Amino acid sequence: MSEIRTIADKFDGMIKNNHIEKYSYTLSQSEKQELNLENGEFKLMRTLFNNNGNIKVFLGSKMGAVGGNDITDEGLKKLIADGIAAAESAEEDPCHDIAPDQGKDVFKQGALEPDLDKFIERIKEFLDTVAKDFPKVRIMASTGSYDKWNWISRNSNGTEFEGFGGQYYFSIEICATDGEKTTGLDYTGFSTKTLDKPFIEMADIKEKLTNIELSLNPVALEGKFEGTILMTPSQAGGFIAMSMFNFASSGGIIDGTALWKDKIGEQVASEKLSVALKPFDERIVMGERATASGFRTEEADLIEKGVLKRHLLSLYAANKTGRPVLKNSGFDLVVEPGDKTFAEMLASIDKGLLLGGFSGGQPGANGEFSAVAKNSFLIENGKIKCAVTETMINGNLADVMKNITAISKEQICDGGGVVPYIAASGVVISGK
Amino acid sequence: MLQDIIRSKTELFADGVQTVLRGHENRQRSVTLLKGNLVNNGRSEAKGISARVNNNGTYGFASIAEYTPEAAEKVIKAATENALFLGRHSGRNIVLPASLGTGFIDLNDTIVDTEQKQIIEACKALDSYVVEHCPNLTSRTISYTEDSQDRIVYSSDAFSGHLVTPRCYIYVMMTAETKDGTPVELFKALGGYGSFHDNFDNLEQYHSDIDDLYKKIMDKREGVFAEAGYKTVVLGGMMGGMLAHEAVGHTVEADLVRGGSVAGPSLNKRVASDLVTMVDFAHTYNGERAPLPVYLDDEGTKAVDDVLIKDGILVGYMNDRETAQEFGMQPTGNARGWGFGDEPIIRMRNTCILPGKNTVEELISSVEDGYYLIDSGNGQADLTGEFMFGVTCGYEIKNGKLGRALLDTTVTGVAFEMLKTVDMVSNEVTWSSSGFCGKKQRMAVGMGGPHMRCKIMIGGR
């Protein structure tokens, strides 16, 4: 029996002794081994042993949620006492609820035991490759971590899920330098359960290194024009996520401000676009298995051929609005590939930007965005002309989704999502 | 609050290395009312112990989510082993930074807990005020958040101490619709340093802030897109603070200087007009407590002010002990970690551009055709000093007078070029302290600035 299960059994007894009839809780233990590099040298090794416990206590239809990292007997007693106090202070609201009985299950995912020596070898191999093949690139900071955890989740309807997981994560923060010339920063990373491929071949690492070296002589655009943005997979994923959270998530559906609140079954994006949450896709390293409300996680089509299929609704939001709950509280995003290669997409653009970074805030409820195009290149007559600096993009998220002109056959997988390149027209691109 | 149970474990510090042992607790309280519905009602605490060992430039760090003497012993041992393990793979070998003195800094304040019921009542009272006084909103959110920090730090060769940073805020968010049904939003953070009762015993003090926010969102309902291009603007104090933090502050963090930031070759050179002086304040500004005071950092450096730009000349960086030694500067107490499991890295504290001599009215009346940019929701910057701020609240300026409100937009520029265009600075400072800075870990920071007239690139349709 796992240690966390023993603690959970003890917690059940305490809950029973406090006569709490309706509840849900999750307890977890985790361990992190993290290697930190600065300017290409190993600088710090960090170990973190962490615990977490959170409980939702219901007194009638009043709900209180509390959490903490002390799962000793004393800590668990405090969690219960705080949970009761929080529930007592809450308002009656029958929309707060927990999932019905989902049965019992144990999930095992990823690399449950690390090979730290191999991990360090892969990092050193990566550093050597960058030094040899990308001499102008400086790896300012890099983090390689192995995380593993064991969690258990139970509720008063009888559900019990236990999870064991482990994964490697590697990220880089890079710039390029040549004499006194320095580029801006760029970042990327990936998670993986195996160490069987060199890191240079993972996710978009090679593309990022190539593009930062090509960014040493950026040009500040003058004037403005309406053009096409060719989004790299990381940016395309970001635009889709911003659209879903802005136009179709719980808060905006509850208060009625979400632009897509009445658009289920309607065309909200180009028919070229199909988007789903696929936690069981083999390319996703650590897909969600149980939702925050206690449901067994399910796959979910969000947009199919441009048609909105569902909203991202929590159980509370679903109860509040009388709409169906989404049995998926993660964001394991998979975007279906298109029918053109990246090269064909590039060749078809008269004037626009290859968008490698979006420096801007979360757009407001109306979807208007205004951001600085980072790590980006001017496209003219189907070819990349130069890197750009001090260049802004302005438009509306909803319009970008509708104005998608092409999606690439190639997809990039970073362990958390699988996304192709996406081109969209009608974005205002401006400089000084 | 934390009781000191780790002091005796300093006996386990090894010779020949620099060790810091830290007991640490973060406490969070949150309540959210969305259109009057209590959608969030939560409390949490995260507590633990960490140790960091510096063995000639190779660092070992370990932390455990337990606050016990046994946990202190374990993290000292594990951090030492991590430093030795990594030393076998690292080419780093530096002389350990010299001590700048030792001593104990006494507890600076207390953190007072509040019943969740009182927090909910306060949120409901402000929600009722909005309902009664702010018609024609399509949505409203009242959100309380408290994230207080309690640290006990013991250093092998520097200062030790027990410090707390309580802070709590109530965010008031309003949504309205333009004539064509497009939603527009604005928010305001009320509160600041201190516990609930320090900030929210008298809620009436915030009514004028809510009234002001309501006026601005009604103006924004009629708002227009900015005209994209390079414009003369008056940056409000909140924007000035964002400029200090994002556009300049990050480029002068010494770890980023070492990584190649534009501040490296700019030291002792002009980077701004001579009207610009910028300081990262430790704990006191103008004789009063700074928004988020820092008295001791997580390397045991006693915190003092750090002058970064003086009369337009870049004169300093923000350092930890190692980078200060490398750049020939004094560490001023910037190495901080947010949670018990976070290693200290170079962070800002209360970063501020100092006030000048003009009034705000003089700045606005001096602009023939430009913009008054009041508030920002977010910002980012790059090694090159290229920055971006989202502008959530602003107005046109036509012939020296305020015109129509602006819809959301973004401004950008290159800090050390843009700051040279500053030609008027107001005689007051606006501080903010509600946000988090993200740089591997989150960190609570204060930022402040005066109104400034300058040229900047603004995005628009």
GROMACS .gro file of C-alpha atoms in nm, chain A residues 94-330:
model
  237
   94PRO     CA    1  -2.666   2.436  -0.473
   95CYS     CA    2  -2.458   2.475  -0.788
   96HIS     CA    3  -2.145   2.380  -0.593
   97ASP     CA    4  -2.125   2.003  -0.623
   98ILE     CA    5  -1.901   1.700  -0.671
   99ALA     CA    6  -1.905   1.438  -0.944
  100PRO     CA    7  -2.123   1.129  -0.897
  101ASP     CA    8  -1.953   0.797  -0.824
  102GLN     CA    9  -1.691   0.731  -1.094
  103GLY     CA   10  -1.574   0.400  -0.950
  104LYS     CA   11  -1.218   0.321  -0.849
  105ASP     CA   12  -0.904   0.325  -1.061
  106VAL     CA   13  -0.527   0.349  -1.045
  107PHE     CA   14  -0.336   0.538  -1.314
  108LYS     CA   15   0.034   0.496  -1.390
  109GLN     CA   16   0.191   0.735  -1.637
  110GLY     CA   17   0.533   0.838  -1.765
  111ALA     CA   18   0.875   0.749  -1.629
  112LEU     CA   19   0.821   0.628  -1.275
  113GLU     CA   20   1.192   0.598  -1.197
  114PRO     CA   21   1.450   0.847  -1.325
  115ASP     CA   22   1.779   0.779  -1.498
  116LEU     CA   23   1.960   1.092  -1.380
  117ASP     CA   24   2.296   0.990  -1.524
  118LYS     CA   25   2.140   0.950  -1.868
  119PHE     CA   26   1.956   1.278  -1.822
  120ILE     CA   27   2.281   1.462  -1.748
  121GLU     CA   28   2.444   1.291  -2.048
  122ARG     CA   29   2.162   1.414  -2.274
  123ILE     CA   30   2.202   1.770  -2.141
  124LYS     CA   31   2.579   1.763  -2.195
  125GLU     CA   32   2.527   1.621  -2.546
  126PHE     CA   33   2.284   1.906  -2.616
  127LEU     CA   34   2.532   2.169  -2.495
  128ASP     CA   35   2.803   2.021  -2.716
  129THR     CA   36   2.571   2.016  -3.020
  130VAL     CA   37   2.472   2.379  -2.970
  131ALA     CA   38   2.835   2.487  -2.929
  132LYS     CA   39   2.928   2.307  -3.252
  133ASP     CA   40   2.627   2.375  -3.476
  134PHE     CA   41   2.501   2.708  -3.338
  135PRO     CA   42   2.815   2.897  -3.237
  136LYS     CA   43   2.640   3.233  -3.198
  137VAL     CA   44   2.374   3.101  -2.963
  138ARG     CA   45   2.413   3.161  -2.592
  139ILE     CA   46   2.216   2.936  -2.358
  140MET     CA   47   2.160   3.192  -2.086
  141ALA     CA   48   1.965   2.963  -1.861
  142SER     CA   49   1.847   2.609  -1.883
  143THR     CA   50   1.654   2.382  -1.652
  144GLY     CA   51   1.639   2.007  -1.659
  145SER     CA   52   1.410   1.847  -1.406
  146TYR     CA   53   1.269   1.508  -1.320
  147ASP     CA   54   0.941   1.516  -1.130
  148LYS     CA   55   0.750   1.226  -0.987
  149TRP     CA   56   0.436   1.217  -0.779
  150ASN     CA   57   0.172   0.998  -0.622
  151TRP     CA   58  -0.177   1.134  -0.559
  152ILE     CA   59  -0.508   1.003  -0.437
  153SER     CA   60  -0.848   1.160  -0.481
  154ARG     CA   61  -1.168   1.050  -0.309
  155ASN     CA   62  -1.515   1.189  -0.264
  156SER     CA   63  -1.819   1.108  -0.055
  157ASN     CA   64  -2.002   0.960  -0.356
  158GLY     CA   65  -1.756   0.670  -0.359
  159THR     CA   66  -1.503   0.770  -0.625
  160GLU     CA   67  -1.139   0.680  -0.562
  161PHE     CA   68  -0.862   0.757  -0.809
  162GLU     CA   69  -0.493   0.708  -0.741
  163GLY     CA   70  -0.217   0.826  -0.973
  164PHE     CA   71   0.153   0.757  -1.008
  165GLY     CA   72   0.346   0.971  -1.255
  166GLY     CA   73   0.693   1.080  -1.354
  167GLN     CA   74   0.839   1.292  -1.632
  168TYR     CA   75   1.151   1.473  -1.745
  169TYR     CA   76   1.129   1.839  -1.840
  170PHE     CA   77   1.394   2.040  -2.022
  171SER     CA   78   1.381   2.410  -2.109
  172ILE     CA   79   1.618   2.669  -2.251
  173GLU     CA   80   1.635   3.047  -2.246
  174ILE     CA   81   1.849   3.160  -2.538
  175CYS     CA   82   1.985   3.459  -2.723
  176ALA     CA   83   2.244   3.501  -2.998
  177THR     CA   84   2.545   3.727  -2.983
  178ASP     CA   85   2.794   3.843  -3.244
  179GLY     CA   86   3.046   4.098  -3.121
  180GLU     CA   87   2.841   4.370  -2.952
  181LYS     CA   88   2.520   4.261  -3.127
  182THR     CA   89   2.271   4.074  -2.913
  183THR     CA   90   1.929   3.941  -3.001
  184GLY     CA   91   1.632   3.937  -2.769
  185LEU     CA   92   1.545   3.635  -2.560
  186ASP     CA   93   1.360   3.329  -2.674
  187TYR     CA   94   1.239   3.030  -2.476
  188THR     CA   95   1.124   2.680  -2.537
  189GLY     CA   96   1.097   2.347  -2.361
  190PHE     CA   97   0.940   2.005  -2.364
  191SER     CA   98   0.842   1.721  -2.135
  192THR     CA   99   0.918   1.358  -2.210
  193LYS     CA  100   0.892   1.017  -2.050
  194THR     CA  101   1.194   0.872  -2.231
  195LEU     CA  102   1.548   0.980  -2.299
  196ASP     CA  103   1.588   0.788  -2.624
  197LYS     CA  104   1.629   1.091  -2.852
  198PRO     CA  105   1.885   1.373  -2.841
  199PHE     CA  106   1.727   1.689  -2.704
  200ILE     CA  107   1.816   1.882  -3.019
  201GLU     CA  108   1.555   1.671  -3.200
  202MET     CA  109   1.277   1.734  -2.949
  203ALA     CA  110   0.981   1.973  -2.997
  204ASP     CA  111   1.082   2.299  -3.169
  205ILE     CA  112   1.430   2.319  -3.017
  206LYS     CA  113   1.622   2.313  -3.347
  207GLU     CA  114   1.392   2.571  -3.507
  208LYS     CA  115   1.433   2.805  -3.210
  209LEU     CA  116   1.812   2.779  -3.223
  210THR     CA  117   1.816   2.836  -3.600
  211ASN     CA  118   1.585   3.136  -3.586
  212ILE     CA  119   1.762   3.312  -3.299
  213GLU     CA  120   2.088   3.301  -3.495
  214LEU     CA  121   1.906   3.459  -3.791
  215SER     CA  122   1.782   3.743  -3.568
  216LEU     CA  123   2.108   3.929  -3.513
  217ASN     CA  124   2.029   4.204  -3.764
  218PRO     CA  125   1.663   4.289  -3.711
  219VAL     CA  126   1.490   4.569  -3.898
  220ALA     CA  127   1.241   4.810  -3.738
  221LEU     CA  128   0.936   4.820  -3.965
  222GLU     CA  129   0.804   5.155  -4.082
  223GLY     CA  130   0.437   5.228  -4.138
  224LYS     CA  131   0.165   4.968  -4.119
  225PHE     CA  132  -0.009   4.716  -4.340
  226GLU     CA  133  -0.271   4.446  -4.314
  227GLY     CA  134  -0.114   4.109  -4.372
  228THR     CA  135  -0.096   3.742  -4.284
  229ILE     CA  136   0.061   3.603  -3.971
  230LEU     CA  137   0.216   3.260  -4.008
  231MET     CA  138   0.211   3.136  -3.649
  232THR     CA  139   0.468   2.886  -3.527
  233PRO     CA  140   0.305   2.596  -3.341
  234SER     CA  141   0.373   2.748  -2.998
  235GLN     CA  142   0.204   3.073  -3.103
  236ALA     CA  143  -0.083   2.895  -3.279
  237GLY     CA  144  -0.149   2.696  -2.962
  238GLY     CA  145  -0.146   3.018  -2.766
  239PHE     CA  146  -0.400   3.187  -2.994
  240ILE     CA  147  -0.633   2.887  -2.972
  241ALA     CA  148  -0.601   2.871  -2.594
  242MET     CA  149  -0.668   3.244  -2.559
  243SER     CA  150  -0.976   3.210  -2.782
  244MET     CA  151  -1.120   2.919  -2.588
  245PHE     CA  152  -1.058   3.079  -2.248
  246ASN     CA  153  -1.186   3.419  -2.362
  247PHE     CA  154  -1.492   3.313  -2.556
  248ALA     CA  155  -1.600   2.975  -2.418
  249SER     CA  156  -1.490   2.925  -2.056
  250SER     CA  157  -1.678   2.921  -1.725
  251GLY     CA  158  -1.648   3.282  -1.610
  252GLY     CA  159  -1.765   3.436  -1.935
  253ILE     CA  160  -2.049   3.187  -1.976
  254ILE     CA  161  -2.172   3.248  -1.619
  255ASP     CA  162  -2.169   3.626  -1.650
  256GLY     CA  163  -2.281   3.624  -2.010
  257THR     CA  164  -1.987   3.817  -2.154
  258ALA     CA  165  -1.834   3.529  -2.356
  259LEU     CA  166  -1.857   3.598  -2.729
  260TRP     CA  167  -1.921   3.231  -2.810
  261LYS     CA  168  -2.180   3.171  -2.534
  262ASP     CA  169  -2.459   3.102  -2.784
  263LYS     CA  170  -2.245   2.961  -3.065
  264ILE     CA  171  -2.255   2.586  -2.998
  265GLY     CA  172  -2.307   2.418  -3.335
  266GLU     CA  173  -2.216   2.733  -3.524
  267GLN     CA  174  -1.915   2.822  -3.735
  268VAL     CA  175  -1.673   3.021  -3.516
  269ALA     CA  176  -1.353   2.944  -3.705
  270SER     CA  177  -1.232   2.850  -4.050
  271GLU     CA  178  -1.352   2.507  -4.157
  272LYS     CA  179  -0.984   2.412  -4.182
  273LEU     CA  180  -0.958   2.414  -3.801
  274SER     CA  181  -1.031   2.114  -3.577
  275VAL     CA  182  -0.928   2.128  -3.212
  276ALA     CA  183  -0.965   1.868  -2.937
  277LEU     CA  184  -0.847   1.789  -2.587
  278LYS     CA  185  -0.684   1.444  -2.603
  279PRO     CA  186  -0.535   1.342  -2.270
  280PHE     CA  187  -0.502   0.981  -2.389
  281ASP     CA  188  -0.308   1.063  -2.708
  282GLU     CA  189   0.022   0.875  -2.686
  283ARG     CA  190   0.214   1.193  -2.772
  284ILE     CA  191   0.084   1.363  -2.455
  285VAL     CA  192   0.320   1.274  -2.171
  286MET     CA  193   0.104   1.329  -1.869
  287GLY     CA  194  -0.255   1.366  -1.983
  288GLU     CA  195  -0.519   1.442  -1.722
  289ARG     CA  196  -0.698   1.137  -1.578
  290ALA     CA  197  -0.940   1.298  -1.330
  291THR     CA  198  -1.095   1.644  -1.338
  292ALA     CA  199  -1.092   1.903  -1.064
  293SER     CA  200  -1.459   1.824  -0.995
  294GLY     CA  201  -1.388   1.450  -0.965
  295PHE     CA  202  -1.500   1.318  -1.303
  296ARG     CA  203  -1.307   1.056  -1.493
  297THR     CA  204  -1.142   1.267  -1.765
  298GLU     CA  205  -1.277   1.225  -2.117
  299GLU     CA  206  -1.153   1.334  -2.459
  300ALA     CA  207  -1.337   1.636  -2.593
  301ASP     CA  208  -1.377   1.786  -2.939
  302LEU     CA  209  -1.382   2.163  -2.897
  303ILE     CA  210  -1.393   2.283  -3.257
  304GLU     CA  211  -1.462   2.050  -3.548
  305LYS     CA  212  -1.412   2.188  -3.898
  306GLY     CA  213  -1.462   2.536  -3.755
  307VAL     CA  214  -1.783   2.453  -3.569
  308LEU     CA  215  -1.787   2.507  -3.190
  309LYS     CA  216  -1.874   2.177  -3.023
  310ARG     CA  217  -1.871   2.264  -2.653
  311HIS     CA  218  -1.778   2.516  -2.384
  312LEU     CA  219  -1.506   2.470  -2.121
  313LEU     CA  220  -1.746   2.448  -1.828
  314SER     CA  221  -1.662   2.341  -1.476
  315LEU     CA  222  -1.926   2.151  -1.280
  316TYR     CA  223  -2.020   2.470  -1.094
  317ALA     CA  224  -2.054   2.669  -1.418
  318ALA     CA  225  -2.252   2.387  -1.578
  319ASN     CA  226  -2.496   2.376  -1.286
  320LYS     CA  227  -2.520   2.755  -1.281
  321THR     CA  228  -2.603   2.783  -1.650
  322GLY     CA  229  -2.788   2.458  -1.711
  323ARG     CA  230  -2.536   2.353  -1.974
  324PRO     CA  231  -2.329   2.033  -1.996
  325VAL     CA  232  -2.015   1.998  -1.787
  326LEU     CA  233  -1.686   1.940  -1.967
  327LYS     CA  234  -1.533   1.625  -1.818
  328ASN     CA  235  -1.186   1.755  -1.881
  329SER     CA  236  -1.018   2.027  -1.675
  330GLY     CA  237  -0.675   1.999  -1.837
   0.00000   0.00000   0.00000
